[in-house]
Short mmCIF file of N, CA, C and O in Angstrom, two decimals:
data_model
loop_
_atom_site.label_atom_id
_atom_site.label_comp_id
_atom_site.label_asym_id
_atom_site.label_seq_id
_atom_site.Cartn_x
_atom_site.Cartn_y
_atom_site.Cartn_z
N UNK A 1 0.84 -1.18 0.00
CA UNK A 1 0.00 0.00 0.00
C UNK A 1 0.88 1.24 0.00
O UNK A 1 1.91 1.27 0.67
N UNK A 2 0.42 2.26 -0.68
CA UNK A 2 1.12 3.53 -0.62
C UNK A 2 0.63 4.32 0.60
O UNK A 2 -0.28 3.88 1.31
N UNK A 3 1.23 5.44 0.88
CA UNK A 3 0.89 6.23 2.08
C UNK A 3 -0.58 6.64 2.10
O UNK A 3 -1.21 6.63 3.15
N UNK A 4 -1.11 7.03 0.97
CA UNK A 4 -2.52 7.45 0.90
C UNK A 4 -3.44 6.28 1.25
O UNK A 4 -4.41 6.45 2.01
N UNK A 5 -3.14 5.12 0.71
CA UNK A 5 -3.94 3.93 1.02
C UNK A 5 -3.81 3.55 2.50
O UNK A 5 -4.79 3.17 3.13
N UNK A 6 -2.60 3.64 3.03
CA UNK A 6 -2.38 3.33 4.44
C UNK A 6 -3.20 4.26 5.33
O UNK A 6 -3.83 3.82 6.29
N UNK A 7 -3.21 5.54 4.99
CA UNK A 7 -3.96 6.51 5.78
C UNK A 7 -5.46 6.21 5.74
O UNK A 7 -6.14 6.24 6.77
N UNK A 8 -5.97 5.91 4.55
CA UNK A 8 -7.39 5.58 4.42
C UNK A 8 -7.73 4.30 5.17
O UNK A 8 -8.75 4.23 5.87
N UNK A 9 -6.87 3.29 5.07
CA UNK A 9 -7.10 2.03 5.78
C UNK A 9 -7.10 2.25 7.28
O UNK A 9 -7.93 1.69 8.01
N UNK A 10 -6.18 3.06 7.77
CA UNK A 10 -6.12 3.38 9.20
C UNK A 10 -7.41 4.05 9.65
O UNK A 10 -7.97 3.70 10.70
N UNK A 11 -7.91 5.01 8.88
CA UNK A 11 -9.15 5.70 9.26
C UNK A 11 -10.34 4.73 9.32
O UNK A 11 -11.17 4.80 10.22
N UNK A 12 -10.40 3.83 8.36
CA UNK A 12 -11.49 2.85 8.36
C UNK A 12 -11.35 1.90 9.54
O UNK A 12 -12.34 1.62 10.23
N UNK A 13 -10.14 1.42 9.79
CA UNK A 13 -9.92 0.51 10.93
C UNK A 13 -10.25 1.21 12.24
O UNK A 13 -10.81 0.59 13.16
N UNK A 14 -9.94 2.49 12.33
CA UNK A 14 -10.29 3.25 13.54
C UNK A 14 -11.80 3.35 13.70
O UNK A 14 -12.32 3.25 14.82
N UNK A 15 -12.52 3.50 12.60
CA UNK A 15 -13.99 3.52 12.66
C UNK A 15 -14.54 2.20 13.17
O UNK A 15 -15.52 2.16 13.91
N UNK A 16 -13.89 1.10 12.76
CA UNK A 16 -14.30 -0.22 13.25
C UNK A 16 -14.04 -0.31 14.75
O UNK A 16 -14.90 -0.71 15.52
N UNK A 17 -12.85 0.12 15.17
CA UNK A 17 -12.51 0.08 16.60
C UNK A 17 -13.49 0.90 17.43
O UNK A 17 -13.90 0.50 18.51
N UNK A 18 -13.90 2.04 16.89
CA UNK A 18 -14.80 2.93 17.62
C UNK A 18 -16.26 2.50 17.56
O UNK A 18 -17.12 3.12 18.17
N UNK A 19 -16.54 1.44 16.80
CA UNK A 19 -17.90 0.90 16.73
C UNK A 19 -18.79 1.57 15.71
O UNK A 19 -19.99 1.30 15.67
N UNK A 20 -18.24 2.45 14.88
CA UNK A 20 -19.05 3.15 13.88
C UNK A 20 -19.46 2.22 12.74
O UNK A 20 -20.53 2.42 12.15
N UNK A 21 -18.61 1.24 12.42
CA UNK A 21 -18.93 0.25 11.39
C UNK A 21 -18.46 -1.12 11.86
O UNK A 21 -17.57 -1.23 12.71
N UNK A 22 -19.05 -2.17 11.31
CA UNK A 22 -18.64 -3.52 11.66
C UNK A 22 -17.34 -3.88 10.95
O UNK A 22 -16.94 -3.20 10.00
N UNK A 23 -16.71 -4.95 11.40
CA UNK A 23 -15.49 -5.40 10.74
C UNK A 23 -15.76 -5.75 9.28
O UNK A 23 -14.98 -5.42 8.39
N UNK A 24 -16.87 -6.42 9.04
CA UNK A 24 -17.22 -6.82 7.68
C UNK A 24 -17.45 -5.59 6.80
O UNK A 24 -16.96 -5.54 5.67
N UNK A 25 -18.18 -4.61 7.33
CA UNK A 25 -18.44 -3.38 6.55
C UNK A 25 -17.15 -2.59 6.33
O UNK A 25 -16.94 -2.01 5.26
N UNK A 26 -16.28 -2.56 7.33
CA UNK A 26 -15.00 -1.87 7.19
C UNK A 26 -14.13 -2.51 6.13
O UNK A 26 -13.51 -1.82 5.31
N UNK A 27 -14.09 -3.83 6.11
CA UNK A 27 -13.31 -4.55 5.10
C UNK A 27 -13.88 -4.28 3.71
O UNK A 27 -13.14 -4.06 2.75
N UNK A 28 -15.20 -4.27 3.60
CA UNK A 28 -15.84 -4.00 2.31
C UNK A 28 -15.53 -2.57 1.85
O UNK A 28 -15.29 -2.33 0.66
N UNK A 29 -15.50 -1.64 2.79
CA UNK A 29 -15.17 -0.25 2.45
C UNK A 29 -13.72 -0.14 1.97
O UNK A 29 -13.43 0.55 1.00
N UNK A 30 -12.81 -0.83 2.66
CA UNK A 30 -11.41 -0.82 2.22
C UNK A 30 -11.29 -1.42 0.81
O UNK A 30 -10.55 -0.90 -0.03
N UNK A 31 -12.01 -2.49 0.58
CA UNK A 31 -11.99 -3.14 -0.74
C UNK A 31 -12.48 -2.17 -1.81
O UNK A 31 -11.85 -2.00 -2.85
N UNK A 32 -13.57 -1.52 -1.53
CA UNK A 32 -14.20 -0.60 -2.48
C UNK A 32 -13.37 0.67 -2.67
O UNK A 32 -13.10 1.10 -3.79
N UNK A 33 -12.93 1.28 -1.58
CA UNK A 33 -12.27 2.59 -1.64
C UNK A 33 -10.78 2.53 -1.95
O UNK A 33 -10.24 3.43 -2.58
N UNK A 34 -10.11 1.48 -1.47
CA UNK A 34 -8.66 1.41 -1.59
C UNK A 34 -8.23 0.35 -2.59
O UNK A 34 -7.13 0.40 -3.13
N UNK A 35 -9.08 -0.63 -2.82
CA UNK A 35 -8.75 -1.69 -3.75
C UNK A 35 -8.06 -2.89 -3.13
O UNK A 35 -7.51 -3.72 -3.84
N UNK A 36 -8.08 -2.97 -1.79
CA UNK A 36 -7.51 -4.15 -1.13
C UNK A 36 -8.41 -5.35 -1.34
O UNK A 36 -9.63 -5.21 -1.42
N UNK A 37 -7.80 -6.53 -1.40
CA UNK A 37 -8.60 -7.75 -1.40
C UNK A 37 -9.35 -7.79 -0.08
O UNK A 37 -8.87 -7.30 0.94
N UNK A 38 -10.53 -8.40 -0.08
CA UNK A 38 -11.32 -8.48 1.15
C UNK A 38 -10.54 -9.18 2.27
O UNK A 38 -10.58 -8.74 3.42
N UNK A 39 -9.82 -10.23 1.94
CA UNK A 39 -9.07 -10.95 2.96
C UNK A 39 -7.95 -10.08 3.54
O UNK A 39 -7.72 -10.08 4.75
N UNK A 40 -7.28 -9.30 2.71
CA UNK A 40 -6.23 -8.40 3.19
C UNK A 40 -6.82 -7.28 4.05
O UNK A 40 -6.25 -6.90 5.07
N UNK A 41 -7.96 -6.76 3.63
CA UNK A 41 -8.62 -5.70 4.39
C UNK A 41 -9.06 -6.22 5.77
O UNK A 41 -8.86 -5.55 6.78
N UNK A 42 -9.62 -7.41 5.80
CA UNK A 42 -10.04 -8.01 7.07
C UNK A 42 -8.83 -8.22 7.98
O UNK A 42 -8.90 -7.96 9.19
N UNK A 43 -7.73 -8.67 7.39
CA UNK A 43 -6.52 -8.89 8.17
C UNK A 43 -5.96 -7.58 8.70
O UNK A 43 -5.53 -7.49 9.85
N UNK A 44 -5.96 -6.53 7.90
CA UNK A 44 -5.49 -5.22 8.33
C UNK A 44 -6.29 -4.77 9.55
O UNK A 44 -5.73 -4.29 10.54
N UNK A 45 -7.60 -4.91 9.49
CA UNK A 45 -8.45 -4.52 10.61
C UNK A 45 -8.15 -5.38 11.84
O UNK A 45 -8.04 -4.87 12.95
N UNK A 46 -8.01 -6.67 11.65
CA UNK A 46 -7.68 -7.60 12.74
C UNK A 46 -6.41 -7.15 13.46
O UNK A 46 -6.37 -7.05 14.68
N UNK A 47 -5.37 -6.88 12.68
CA UNK A 47 -4.09 -6.47 13.27
C UNK A 47 -4.24 -5.13 13.97
O UNK A 47 -3.77 -4.94 15.09
N UNK A 48 -4.91 -4.19 13.33
CA UNK A 48 -5.09 -2.86 13.94
C UNK A 48 -5.83 -2.97 15.27
O UNK A 48 -5.42 -2.33 16.26
N UNK A 49 -6.89 -3.75 15.31
CA UNK A 49 -7.66 -3.88 16.55
C UNK A 49 -6.79 -4.46 17.67
O UNK A 49 -6.86 -3.99 18.82
N UNK A 50 -5.98 -5.45 17.36
CA UNK A 50 -5.11 -6.03 18.37
C UNK A 50 -4.01 -5.06 18.80
O UNK A 50 -3.72 -4.93 19.98
N UNK A 51 -3.41 -4.37 17.84
CA UNK A 51 -2.36 -3.41 18.17
C UNK A 51 -2.91 -2.28 19.03
O UNK A 51 -2.28 -1.87 20.01
N UNK A 52 -4.08 -1.76 18.68
CA UNK A 52 -4.62 -0.61 19.40
C UNK A 52 -5.09 -0.97 20.80
O UNK A 52 -5.17 -0.10 21.66
N UNK A 53 -5.39 -2.24 21.03
CA UNK A 53 -5.82 -2.65 22.38
C UNK A 53 -4.67 -3.21 23.20
O UNK A 53 -4.83 -3.51 24.38
N UNK A 54 -3.51 -3.38 22.55
CA UNK A 54 -2.37 -3.93 23.27
C UNK A 54 -2.41 -5.44 23.39
O UNK A 54 -1.63 -6.03 24.13
N UNK A 55 -3.32 -6.08 22.65
CA UNK A 55 -3.45 -7.53 22.68
C UNK A 55 -2.38 -8.19 21.84
O UNK A 55 -1.93 -7.64 20.83
N UNK A 56 -1.99 -9.39 22.24
CA UNK A 56 -1.03 -10.15 21.46
C UNK A 56 -1.74 -10.79 20.28
O UNK A 56 -2.89 -11.21 20.37
N UNK A 57 -1.05 -10.86 19.16
CA UNK A 57 -1.58 -11.54 17.99
C UNK A 57 -0.43 -12.27 17.32
O UNK A 57 0.73 -11.97 17.55
N UNK A 58 -0.74 -13.24 16.50
CA UNK A 58 0.27 -14.16 15.97
C UNK A 58 0.80 -13.80 14.59
O UNK A 58 1.72 -14.41 14.12
N UNK A 59 0.23 -12.83 13.91
CA UNK A 59 0.66 -12.50 12.56
C UNK A 59 1.11 -11.04 12.51
O UNK A 59 0.83 -10.28 13.40
N UNK A 60 1.80 -10.68 11.46
CA UNK A 60 2.31 -9.33 11.34
C UNK A 60 2.14 -8.80 9.93
O UNK A 60 2.03 -9.57 8.98
N UNK A 61 2.11 -7.49 9.81
CA UNK A 61 2.08 -6.82 8.52
C UNK A 61 3.51 -6.51 8.10
O UNK A 61 4.42 -6.52 8.93
N UNK A 62 3.69 -6.19 6.84
CA UNK A 62 5.01 -5.74 6.43
C UNK A 62 5.31 -4.41 7.11
O UNK A 62 4.41 -3.68 7.50
N UNK A 63 6.57 -4.08 7.27
CA UNK A 63 6.97 -2.88 8.01
C UNK A 63 6.27 -1.60 7.56
O UNK A 63 5.79 -0.85 8.39
N UNK A 64 6.15 -1.33 6.25
CA UNK A 64 5.48 -0.08 5.84
C UNK A 64 4.00 -0.03 6.20
O UNK A 64 3.44 1.04 6.33
N UNK A 65 3.35 -1.17 6.35
CA UNK A 65 1.91 -1.19 6.62
C UNK A 65 1.57 -1.23 8.09
O UNK A 65 0.41 -1.21 8.47
N UNK A 66 2.54 -1.33 8.95
CA UNK A 66 2.24 -1.41 10.39
C UNK A 66 2.38 -0.08 11.07
O UNK A 66 2.76 0.89 10.52
#
């Protein structure tokens, strides 16, 4: 992802964290607006939610996307 896509994905993931949209709707929005595959968008949200809550998770994003 480029910086613009990363910023948009972060904003959508934050909306999911804040309860404004569901994970499924957030992933669909990333797919539609940014062009991420649905599975990648869902994973981005998964990682963001764990990182923002301080929870441990078993997978990682590439350095530019984290």
